[in-house]
XYZ file of C-alpha atoms in Angstrom:
728
model
C 115.118 109.710 71.072
C 114.678 113.440 71.706
C 114.313 116.284 69.221
C 114.283 120.029 69.485
C 111.090 121.701 68.304
C 112.894 122.959 65.209
C 114.083 119.499 64.196
C 110.561 118.156 64.664
C 109.095 120.815 62.413
C 111.633 119.984 59.720
C 111.272 116.241 60.115
C 110.761 114.385 56.907
C 107.509 112.614 56.242
C 109.307 109.308 56.764
C 109.773 110.147 60.456
C 106.101 110.605 61.204
C 102.994 108.562 60.871
C 101.255 109.566 57.643
C 97.905 109.597 59.355
C 96.816 108.576 62.815
C 93.877 106.254 62.536
C 92.772 104.766 65.815
C 92.111 101.070 65.561
C 91.756 98.529 68.288
C 90.907 101.071 70.998
C 87.767 99.034 71.534
C 89.658 95.785 71.931
C 89.692 94.589 75.534
C 93.146 93.906 76.943
C 93.854 90.223 77.627
C 95.210 89.780 81.148
C 98.279 87.632 81.744
C 96.274 85.056 83.726
C 93.339 84.946 81.285
C 92.784 81.623 79.531
C 92.474 81.600 75.746
C 90.420 78.584 74.774
C 90.037 76.917 71.408
C 87.540 74.414 70.024
C 84.644 73.181 72.150
C 85.926 74.921 75.284
C 85.876 78.272 73.479
C 82.306 77.566 72.386
C 81.280 76.465 75.885
C 82.594 79.513 77.740
C 81.457 81.830 74.964
C 77.941 80.411 75.308
C 78.099 80.771 79.110
C 79.132 84.435 78.806
C 76.327 85.115 76.295
C 73.802 83.345 78.535
C 75.008 85.356 81.540
C 74.572 88.714 79.757
C 71.253 87.592 78.268
C 70.010 86.493 81.712
C 70.538 90.011 83.049
C 68.857 91.720 80.088
C 65.816 89.449 80.413
C 65.627 89.682 84.219
C 65.959 93.468 84.229
C 63.476 94.155 81.426
C 61.125 91.210 80.951
C 60.970 88.647 83.734
C 62.248 89.962 87.101
C 63.368 87.539 89.807
C 63.036 87.865 93.579
C 65.747 90.322 94.673
C 68.009 88.101 96.775
C 67.690 85.209 94.333
C 68.655 87.470 91.437
C 71.751 88.740 93.263
C 72.829 85.226 94.313
C 72.629 84.027 90.690
C 74.417 87.216 89.580
C 77.406 86.472 91.854
C 77.379 82.716 91.178
C 77.480 83.265 87.411
C 80.469 85.594 87.747
C 82.258 83.053 89.967
C 81.686 80.190 87.519
C 82.780 82.287 84.526
C 85.656 83.837 86.452
C 87.164 80.541 87.580
C 86.742 79.193 84.073
C 88.509 82.145 82.434
C 91.120 83.298 84.967
C 93.902 81.077 86.309
C 95.167 81.196 89.883
C 98.834 81.175 88.862
C 100.942 81.773 85.775
C 100.607 79.432 82.833
C 103.070 76.718 81.856
C 105.217 77.645 78.852
C 105.282 75.450 75.782
C 108.869 74.368 76.460
C 108.307 73.362 80.074
C 106.269 70.634 81.691
C 103.055 71.199 83.525
C 102.760 70.651 87.263
C 103.251 67.160 88.661
C 100.552 64.626 87.786
C 99.754 63.957 91.444
C 98.517 67.568 91.799
C 95.998 66.908 89.040
C 94.816 63.722 90.762
C 94.478 65.511 94.122
C 92.467 68.221 92.352
C 90.175 65.640 90.764
C 89.828 63.957 94.178
C 88.511 67.270 95.578
C 85.703 67.079 93.033
C 84.197 64.318 95.176
C 83.359 66.474 98.250
C 82.403 69.385 95.979
C 79.970 67.282 93.953
C 78.693 65.622 97.135
C 77.866 69.058 98.598
C 76.062 69.962 95.367
C 74.076 66.718 95.430
C 73.137 67.358 99.091
C 71.762 70.748 98.033
C 69.402 68.975 95.645
C 68.371 66.573 98.421
C 67.840 69.449 100.880
C 65.667 71.180 98.279
C 63.560 68.048 97.935
C 63.170 67.784 101.724
C 62.164 71.437 102.054
C 59.721 71.090 99.160
C 58.257 68.044 100.913
C 57.317 70.134 103.948
C 60.424 69.940 106.157
C 60.818 73.120 108.230
C 64.598 72.761 108.662
C 67.420 70.258 108.124
C 69.142 68.362 110.933
C 72.317 70.236 112.029
C 74.538 67.135 111.695
C 73.410 66.643 108.086
C 74.120 70.309 107.271
C 77.536 70.063 108.906
C 78.871 66.652 107.817
C 77.006 66.207 104.541
C 77.121 69.784 103.229
C 79.162 72.332 105.187
C 82.403 70.488 105.917
C 82.725 68.873 102.450
C 82.008 72.254 100.824
C 84.559 74.209 102.882
C 87.165 71.442 102.459
C 86.734 71.414 98.675
C 86.767 75.241 98.475
C 89.897 75.722 100.598
C 91.745 72.834 98.928
C 90.718 74.013 95.448
C 92.056 77.520 96.135
C 95.375 76.208 97.507
C 95.787 73.756 94.631
C 95.011 76.455 92.067
C 97.966 78.474 93.374
C 100.408 75.693 92.571
C 98.834 73.794 89.667
C 100.165 75.127 86.356
C 98.385 74.336 83.116
C 98.677 75.475 79.494
C 96.779 78.627 78.595
C 94.144 76.845 76.530
C 93.227 74.264 79.196
C 90.988 74.406 82.267
C 92.674 73.501 85.539
C 90.928 70.701 87.506
C 91.359 72.808 90.678
C 89.304 75.572 89.044
C 86.679 73.038 88.030
C 86.361 72.184 91.736
C 85.849 75.872 92.539
C 83.183 76.207 89.845
C 81.242 73.290 91.385
C 81.642 74.841 94.856
C 80.221 78.137 93.555
C 77.148 76.268 92.277
C 76.749 74.480 95.630
C 76.927 77.763 97.579
C 74.394 79.463 95.309
C 72.084 76.419 95.294
C 71.957 76.153 99.088
C 71.382 79.891 99.594
C 68.622 79.910 96.967
C 66.875 77.070 98.791
C 67.169 78.616 102.256
C 66.489 82.232 101.354
C 63.280 81.216 99.580
C 61.955 79.622 102.776
C 60.825 81.079 106.126
C 64.355 80.399 107.460
C 65.484 83.563 105.634
C 64.120 85.595 108.550
C 66.438 83.822 110.993
C 69.700 85.170 109.545
C 71.826 86.911 112.138
C 70.170 85.115 115.042
C 71.031 81.987 117.001
C 68.150 80.207 115.196
C 69.770 80.490 111.754
C 70.754 77.112 110.217
C 74.530 76.643 110.390
C 74.364 75.608 106.738
C 73.910 79.299 105.829
C 77.147 80.100 107.674
C 78.995 77.240 105.961
C 77.778 78.434 102.559
C 78.715 82.045 103.408
C 82.236 81.033 104.514
C 82.794 79.108 101.277
C 81.206 81.892 99.230
C 83.390 84.536 100.884
C 86.533 82.490 100.162
C 85.487 82.105 96.525
C 84.828 85.847 96.181
C 88.169 86.781 97.778
C 90.131 84.395 95.542
C 88.425 85.567 92.338
C 89.033 89.196 93.378
C 92.730 88.375 93.806
C 92.836 86.964 90.286
C 91.064 89.817 88.525
C 91.908 92.885 90.655
C 95.077 92.081 92.579
C 95.858 91.708 96.266
C 95.062 95.211 97.585
C 91.314 94.742 98.024
C 91.792 91.173 99.311
C 94.242 92.338 101.992
C 91.888 95.131 103.107
C 88.992 92.635 103.228
C 91.096 90.216 105.274
C 91.935 92.987 107.771
C 88.236 93.775 108.185
C 87.395 90.081 108.638
C 90.101 89.718 111.284
C 88.611 92.766 113.016
C 85.265 90.964 113.363
C 86.821 88.437 115.747
C 89.717 90.519 117.163
C 87.603 93.660 117.760
C 86.388 92.678 121.255
C 90.019 92.607 122.439
C 90.997 95.999 120.966
C 91.173 99.141 123.123
C 89.447 102.475 122.668
C 86.901 103.272 119.979
C 87.859 100.182 117.940
C 86.525 97.754 120.545
C 83.025 96.259 120.256
C 81.085 93.441 122.036
C 81.887 90.815 119.394
C 80.064 88.401 117.047
C 80.270 84.618 116.859
C 81.323 82.927 113.622
C 77.805 81.563 113.124
C 75.982 84.865 113.668
C 78.376 86.892 111.531
C 78.497 84.576 108.530
C 74.771 83.805 108.642
C 74.177 87.512 108.066
C 77.088 88.651 105.915
C 75.749 86.882 102.794
C 72.511 88.907 102.959
C 71.597 92.466 102.017
C 73.519 93.581 105.115
C 76.734 92.636 103.330
C 77.559 90.779 100.128
C 74.021 91.023 98.711
C 73.777 94.665 99.798
C 74.156 97.991 97.940
C 77.322 97.140 95.986
C 75.861 93.938 94.522
C 72.497 95.667 94.051
C 74.244 98.143 91.761
C 76.529 95.643 89.999
C 73.552 93.368 89.239
C 71.482 96.175 87.700
C 73.065 99.426 86.563
C 76.684 98.318 86.206
C 76.025 95.082 84.288
C 73.632 96.985 82.017
C 76.192 99.680 81.220
C 78.875 97.048 80.682
C 76.577 95.523 78.059
C 76.093 99.024 76.609
C 79.889 99.535 76.496
C 80.318 96.126 74.848
C 77.820 97.088 72.121
C 79.707 100.348 71.564
C 82.950 98.379 71.310
C 81.457 95.885 68.884
C 80.303 98.738 66.640
C 83.787 100.373 66.877
C 82.416 103.590 68.372
C 85.456 103.851 70.655
C 87.750 104.059 67.627
C 85.525 106.808 66.267
C 85.656 108.762 69.550
C 89.466 108.745 69.481
C 89.680 109.658 65.780
C 87.154 112.454 66.339
C 89.293 113.786 69.197
C 92.407 113.704 66.967
C 90.591 115.584 64.217
C 89.226 118.194 66.651
C 92.319 118.846 68.807
C 95.302 117.206 67.129
C 96.655 120.354 65.478
C 96.742 122.434 68.679
C 100.148 122.728 70.408
C 100.864 119.522 72.259
C 98.015 118.058 70.184
C 98.202 114.375 71.191
C 98.027 115.355 74.886
C 94.821 117.316 74.296
C 93.466 114.421 72.270
C 94.246 112.185 75.239
C 92.143 114.418 77.508
C 89.058 114.250 75.288
C 89.361 110.625 74.198
C 90.232 109.258 77.636
C 87.454 111.257 79.242
C 84.877 109.821 76.833
C 86.141 106.253 77.076
C 86.705 106.392 80.841
C 83.167 107.620 81.387
C 81.860 104.473 79.705
C 84.222 101.689 80.738
C 84.342 102.518 84.437
C 87.967 101.659 85.185
C 90.869 104.117 85.204
C 93.675 101.603 84.659
C 91.733 99.763 81.932
C 91.124 103.013 80.102
C 94.832 103.893 80.280
C 95.679 100.592 78.620
C 93.103 100.980 75.821
C 93.554 104.643 74.813
C 97.043 105.195 76.237
C 98.609 102.604 73.954
C 97.842 105.050 71.118
C 98.108 108.491 72.754
C 101.214 108.049 74.958
C 103.605 107.197 72.075
C 102.202 110.113 70.042
C 102.682 112.527 72.955
C 106.284 111.389 73.263
C 106.684 111.899 69.510
C 105.821 115.613 69.680
C 108.185 116.231 72.598
C 106.532 115.251 75.875
C 108.865 113.257 78.133
C 107.653 109.727 78.848
C 106.825 110.716 82.402
C 104.604 113.643 81.368
C 102.918 111.608 78.618
C 102.038 108.806 81.035
C 100.915 111.252 83.730
C 98.593 113.133 81.351
C 96.982 109.901 80.161
C 96.565 108.603 83.732
C 94.996 111.867 84.940
C 92.640 112.076 81.936
C 91.556 108.432 82.220
C 90.894 108.880 85.926
C 88.771 111.940 85.187
C 86.438 109.811 83.082
C 85.101 108.365 86.343
C 83.714 111.774 87.347
C 82.351 112.799 83.943
C 78.550 112.793 83.674
C 76.274 111.298 82.568
C 77.680 107.782 83.106
C 80.560 108.521 85.539
C 81.997 105.025 85.433
C 79.971 103.045 87.945
C 80.428 104.893 91.242
C 77.530 107.293 90.611
C 75.085 104.377 90.510
C 76.293 103.207 93.917
C 75.930 106.774 95.188
C 72.329 106.849 93.995
C 71.654 103.479 95.649
C 73.214 104.453 98.999
C 71.879 108.003 99.302
C 68.491 107.610 97.626
C 69.246 110.751 95.588
C 67.961 110.370 91.992
C 70.704 109.492 89.539
C 69.869 112.462 87.295
C 70.458 114.866 90.219
C 73.863 113.292 90.830
C 74.789 113.592 87.133
C 73.791 117.283 87.069
C 75.657 117.998 90.317
C 78.816 116.446 88.830
C 78.872 118.823 85.867
C 80.872 121.811 87.239
C 83.439 119.666 89.133
C 84.023 117.610 85.962
C 84.510 120.778 83.891
C 86.991 122.093 86.467
C 88.939 118.847 86.502
C 89.306 118.590 82.737
C 89.960 122.329 82.394
C 92.781 121.909 84.904
C 94.379 119.085 82.907
C 93.861 120.967 79.630
C 95.626 124.123 80.821
C 98.369 122.109 82.543
C 99.006 120.467 79.171
C 98.736 123.713 77.213
C 101.134 125.649 79.449
C 103.652 122.810 79.418
C 103.452 122.641 75.630
C 104.015 126.417 75.418
C 106.916 126.298 77.907
C 108.661 123.505 75.992
C 107.883 124.860 72.523
C 105.971 121.790 71.379
C 104.164 121.639 68.083
C 100.826 120.185 67.194
C 100.326 117.425 64.662
C 100.406 118.237 60.959
C 97.277 118.160 58.869
C 98.414 115.021 57.076
C 98.981 113.240 60.402
C 95.385 113.368 61.615
C 92.055 112.078 60.275
C 90.019 114.488 58.162
C 87.461 116.303 60.318
C 85.188 116.777 57.294
C 85.060 113.006 56.875
C 84.459 112.230 60.550
C 81.721 114.838 60.946
C 79.640 112.782 58.515
C 79.635 109.963 61.075
C 78.687 112.158 64.018
C 75.524 110.045 64.325
C 77.709 107.503 66.164
C 77.280 109.749 69.228
C 73.538 108.973 69.064
C 73.528 106.143 71.675
C 75.037 108.453 74.320
C 72.672 111.295 73.365
C 69.703 108.887 73.568
C 70.915 107.716 76.982
C 71.121 111.292 78.319
C 67.781 112.281 76.786
C 66.013 109.193 78.177
C 67.397 109.820 81.674
C 66.252 113.429 81.718
C 62.871 112.545 80.211
C 62.215 110.537 83.366
C 62.917 107.007 82.178
C 64.470 104.675 84.737
C 68.214 104.097 84.479
C 67.565 100.487 83.430
C 65.126 101.462 80.684
C 67.382 104.286 79.471
C 70.407 101.956 79.397
C 68.461 99.320 77.481
C 67.288 101.885 74.908
C 70.848 103.165 74.490
C 72.145 99.614 74.022
C 69.530 98.878 71.373
C 70.288 102.179 69.636
C 74.006 101.255 69.468
C 73.068 98.217 67.384
C 70.684 100.236 65.198
C 73.167 103.078 64.615
C 75.861 100.608 63.577
C 73.818 99.845 60.444
C 74.691 103.309 59.147
C 78.424 102.731 59.712
C 81.012 100.395 58.141
C 80.742 98.093 61.195
C 77.191 96.801 60.917
C 76.034 94.631 63.835
C 74.268 91.472 62.716
C 73.397 88.476 64.891
C 77.060 87.273 65.117
C 78.232 90.755 66.191
C 75.455 91.033 68.797
C 76.414 87.635 70.208
C 80.066 88.743 70.315
C 79.017 91.880 72.190
C 77.071 89.812 74.729
C 80.047 87.469 75.106
C 82.378 90.435 75.599
C 80.005 91.931 78.182
C 79.867 88.682 80.161
C 83.664 88.572 80.249
C 84.108 92.285 81.041
C 81.631 92.050 83.914
C 83.629 89.484 85.903
C 86.115 91.935 87.398
C 83.610 94.560 88.499
C 81.197 91.972 89.938
C 83.956 90.274 91.940
C 85.124 93.666 93.202
C 81.593 94.749 94.179
C 80.943 91.450 95.999
C 84.273 91.796 97.836
C 83.453 95.392 98.730
C 80.095 94.109 99.982
C 81.986 91.834 102.371
C 83.758 94.893 103.820
C 80.490 96.854 103.974
C 78.977 93.909 105.862
C 81.755 93.996 108.445
C 81.310 97.753 108.869
C 77.542 97.531 109.325
C 77.494 94.396 111.511
C 80.293 95.489 113.860
C 79.280 99.157 114.067
C 82.813 100.379 113.324
C 81.396 102.992 110.942
C 79.426 104.627 113.756
C 82.517 104.742 115.958
C 84.496 106.303 113.136
C 81.723 108.895 112.791
C 82.076 109.806 116.470
C 85.831 110.269 115.929
C 85.167 112.657 113.021
C 82.617 114.478 115.162
C 85.289 114.995 117.839
C 87.734 116.352 115.243
C 85.067 118.681 113.853
C 84.704 120.164 117.348
C 88.302 121.330 116.954
C 88.155 122.221 113.241
C 85.861 121.208 110.405
C 88.744 121.647 107.971
C 90.781 119.173 110.042
C 87.887 116.704 109.971
C 87.634 117.067 106.179
C 91.385 116.593 105.766
C 91.258 113.446 107.906
C 88.295 112.158 105.858
C 90.269 112.828 102.653
C 93.257 110.838 103.916
C 91.076 107.874 104.928
C 89.205 107.901 101.581
C 92.466 107.897 99.615
C 94.014 105.262 101.882
C 90.998 102.964 101.511
C 91.015 103.494 97.747
C 94.694 102.849 97.066
C 95.156 99.856 94.824
C 91.394 99.317 94.530
C 89.091 99.845 91.539
C 86.964 103.003 91.782
C 83.718 101.186 92.515
C 85.078 99.274 95.483
C 87.027 102.290 96.747
C 83.919 104.470 96.816
C 81.675 101.745 98.281
C 84.033 101.193 101.222
C 84.740 104.885 101.799
C 81.019 105.685 101.608
C 80.375 103.185 104.401
C 83.220 104.358 106.645
C 83.682 108.080 105.980
C 80.462 109.560 104.513
C 78.232 108.904 107.584
C 80.764 110.740 109.743
C 80.752 113.752 107.420
C 76.948 113.825 107.441
C 76.988 113.714 111.251
C 79.134 116.866 111.427
C 76.486 118.771 109.474
C 77.509 118.272 105.841
C 74.685 117.630 103.353
C 74.495 113.990 102.132
C 75.158 114.922 98.469
C 78.204 117.030 99.407
C 79.543 114.348 101.787
C 79.232 111.566 99.234
C 80.713 113.638 96.415
C 83.634 114.506 98.695
C 84.281 110.820 99.384
C 83.645 109.827 95.754
C 86.189 112.298 94.371
C 88.975 111.105 96.635
C 88.129 107.460 95.984
C 88.480 108.224 92.255
C 91.749 110.169 92.471
C 93.343 107.452 94.604
C 94.146 105.957 91.170
C 96.733 108.732 90.634
C 97.827 109.270 94.249
C 101.300 108.010 95.225
C 102.494 105.600 96.462
C 99.872 103.129 95.107
C 98.435 104.636 91.907
C 97.002 101.990 89.585
C 96.278 104.296 86.627
C 99.734 105.883 86.821
C 101.420 102.485 87.037
C 99.546 101.309 83.937
C 100.625 104.457 82.073
C 104.254 103.995 83.181
C 104.169 100.487 81.738
C 103.350 101.974 78.308
C 105.684 104.995 78.451
C 108.599 102.999 79.870
C 109.188 105.575 82.594
C 109.542 105.088 86.343
C 106.204 104.143 87.929
C 106.623 106.249 91.067
C 107.813 109.264 89.074
C 104.792 108.958 86.784
C 102.415 108.783 89.755
C 103.935 111.960 91.270
C 103.609 113.739 87.906
C 99.982 112.620 87.469
C 99.247 113.798 91.033
C 100.573 117.241 90.033
C 98.522 117.354 86.837
C 95.350 116.253 88.664
C 95.963 118.675 91.542
C 92.596 120.376 91.048
C 90.834 117.165 92.026
C 92.436 117.407 95.475
C 91.298 121.006 96.004
C 87.823 121.087 94.439
C 86.150 118.624 96.884
C 86.926 120.958 99.798
C 85.058 123.643 97.890
C 81.896 121.502 97.852
C 81.653 122.197 101.581
C 82.363 125.924 101.429
C 80.429 126.538 98.199
C 77.542 124.077 97.553
C 76.697 126.050 94.376
C 79.534 124.074 92.785
C 77.190 121.067 92.997
C 74.318 123.024 91.427
C 72.787 123.853 94.834
C 71.733 127.506 94.857
C 70.319 130.168 92.547
C 71.233 130.277 88.856
C 73.273 133.449 89.442
C 75.243 131.834 92.299
C 75.948 128.731 90.229
C 77.071 130.828 87.231
C 79.352 133.008 89.389
C 80.938 130.052 91.152
C 81.379 128.125 87.890
C 83.053 131.019 86.041
C 85.344 132.172 88.876
C 86.368 128.612 89.785
C 87.285 127.954 86.137
C 89.412 131.117 86.059
C 90.981 129.989 89.336
C 91.829 126.642 87.764
C 93.618 128.457 84.898
C 95.710 130.388 87.430
C 96.410 127.181 89.359
C 97.670 125.467 86.186
C 99.875 128.473 85.410
C 101.267 128.320 88.951
C 102.123 124.622 88.730
C 103.703 124.892 85.265
C 105.464 128.236 85.995
C 104.145 129.616 82.685
C 101.356 132.009 81.771
C 102.093 134.132 78.717
C 105.729 133.459 79.421
C 107.933 132.301 82.315
C 106.533 133.078 85.776
C 108.853 134.167 88.592
C 108.746 132.542 92.029
C 107.007 135.494 93.749
C 104.468 135.665 90.930
C 103.685 131.968 91.370
C 102.903 132.562 95.035
C 100.613 135.486 94.198
C 98.913 133.478 91.443
C 98.391 130.532 93.808
C 96.709 132.875 96.291
C 94.470 134.266 93.539
C 93.621 130.763 92.297
C 92.609 129.570 95.763
C 90.517 132.703 96.331
C 88.530 132.098 93.133
C 88.173 128.350 93.664
C 86.955 128.991 97.242
C 83.720 130.448 95.876
C 82.852 133.195 98.395
C 81.769 136.550 96.987
C 84.606 138.533 98.621
C 87.225 135.885 97.892
C 86.068 135.844 94.252
C 86.536 139.630 94.007
C 90.025 139.365 95.551
C 90.934 136.459 93.257
C 89.689 138.283 90.161
C 91.742 141.345 91.115
C 94.901 139.250 91.528
C 94.171 137.367 88.286
C 93.646 140.600 86.351
C 96.876 142.068 87.747
C 98.889 138.969 86.781
C 97.231 138.910 83.350
C 98.196 142.518 82.643
C 101.736 142.064 83.951
C 102.339 138.923 81.878
C 100.606 140.285 78.808
C 102.578 143.496 78.979
C 105.888 141.742 79.432
C 105.494 138.796 77.066
C 102.760 139.895 74.648
C 100.853 137.078 72.986
C 103.199 134.413 74.247
C 106.634 134.090 75.702
C 109.615 132.613 74.025
C 109.489 128.889 74.630
C 112.430 126.997 75.971
C 113.662 124.005 74.057
C 111.925 120.777 74.921
C 114.094 118.466 76.895
């Protein structure tokens, strides 16, 4: 239903919501393949999730484990929980029968080899504890490896066809849970013995390879269930490359690796247990627990209500609320599409209510939610991986991200503002939004984030700062209506254990790709290709790196997208003379904005599902709104001051002129400044915007001159604001 601005202003109070009061923003969306247990099963998996979160808090703060052992348990716990909570196919409806009984019996039959492999792990442990240096190859093959791989492969295939009710555990998934325990048990035994040093050599026990093959299959299948097929397909292509690479021509060819040598090494810190799992098992899991505590204390609802009170009355109010609220929530929850679902379910309908078309409403929400991944101090999860890979302190990365984040959100803000002015949209009425005077009294709910930032910049480790912030979230809740007692804390830990499954599966799967890249040397060959392009043109090399980063990130969560792109693209950029921080930020930005880049734009697709508009149209619109994010990374190279590298005067000049350039860019895209902008003026304004964003002293002067000229022309012609056209 569409209205003109005049009819909206005269709308009766019955046509509008009396007062927007955000509720349920903190509630996690329940995926279509997520099981909803009742009774003892609900208690069992709730207890497992609580134990999993508690294990990480204790291991990170009180009783640390040996590194590889900790990461193996971290992945195994996610696999067990994941297969218990997420089904491999759609559920049976109440009015239809479940799958044939024989499928259940075949699934239960596969428990035999799975349990046998688990029992053999116990026996192998006893032998190794008794002084045995290694296990006979035939025992590892016939009594552990083959039964384990058979049970894993059969369990995965059966789970695709066995349909069960939503409140029941599939026997095929029970098989996979046992297999996950067997894999973890064997690796824990072997990696805590001298045989750990043999990985990647011909002396490595084949049992490690068998366990790694089964473990890789389990990780790929869980990733398919929780994150879709995109990352699984990319992983499969990389795995095929391991064995097809020796037969490929040109720079893709390499000498080759045997199955035994590759898989004996891929489940180590060269691959699955490498940087991505290192981050997911420390920083990411800790901040997921922090986010869960914020959700349990309803801080997310407060953030959104605060944004409505602060910006709701401005023209196009709900869209500006979306920018602030989605930025705050996206910074914490670390997933663009997930943030769209949580905040967009409230903001998108309200945007449509004040006159934004469904496509624009969805695009604004998608762009804002994606921007949360680049907003310091938390920056989703990618910044932690950047710190792990580069060795650059996390606080330096957070500071460097400040100006680019301001530019990105300023771009979206002015895009929204100019569109609202062009279409004559109103803001929300005073009686439609929460009272600011009431919300300001609860401003202490921002305390956990302030404590987190303060602790980081006081020199505390990320783990200690995250733990303090988590504890403060519980303490602060006692001053709010949503006090956290023991039951609420347990619910938060349960929620954290459940929320962590997706990101851990994705990080482990990305680790598999990173392992292929490092063990086959394809990253080095890609670097040499970039080096050759840079000999022709550095801009061409950067453009090629951008395309690869976006291509690798399409359809993948931010964390995995950045981890893979950082392994493939960033080393090549560093080799052509770009500073490590600039190279990794360049890759990180494009991995993030792949969520709004057509044709595969996860955040845009999620927004289109809420707005009811065409998914591809929404992704094109969100690409337009987030255009600054595709220009700014190139400026990192030409103007490092944008990443806080340079004198205070340089940083201030670059920050101010780039922001003014972003305003001109938004006016160019929306064809509106103080009033309608003619075609030739748009071209001139685009030139001025690019000059100021570029960051050079002479280009800044030229850009400022063009900007001032356009300002005076528009101001003189249209005064304080042009006559808006009717919203369509």
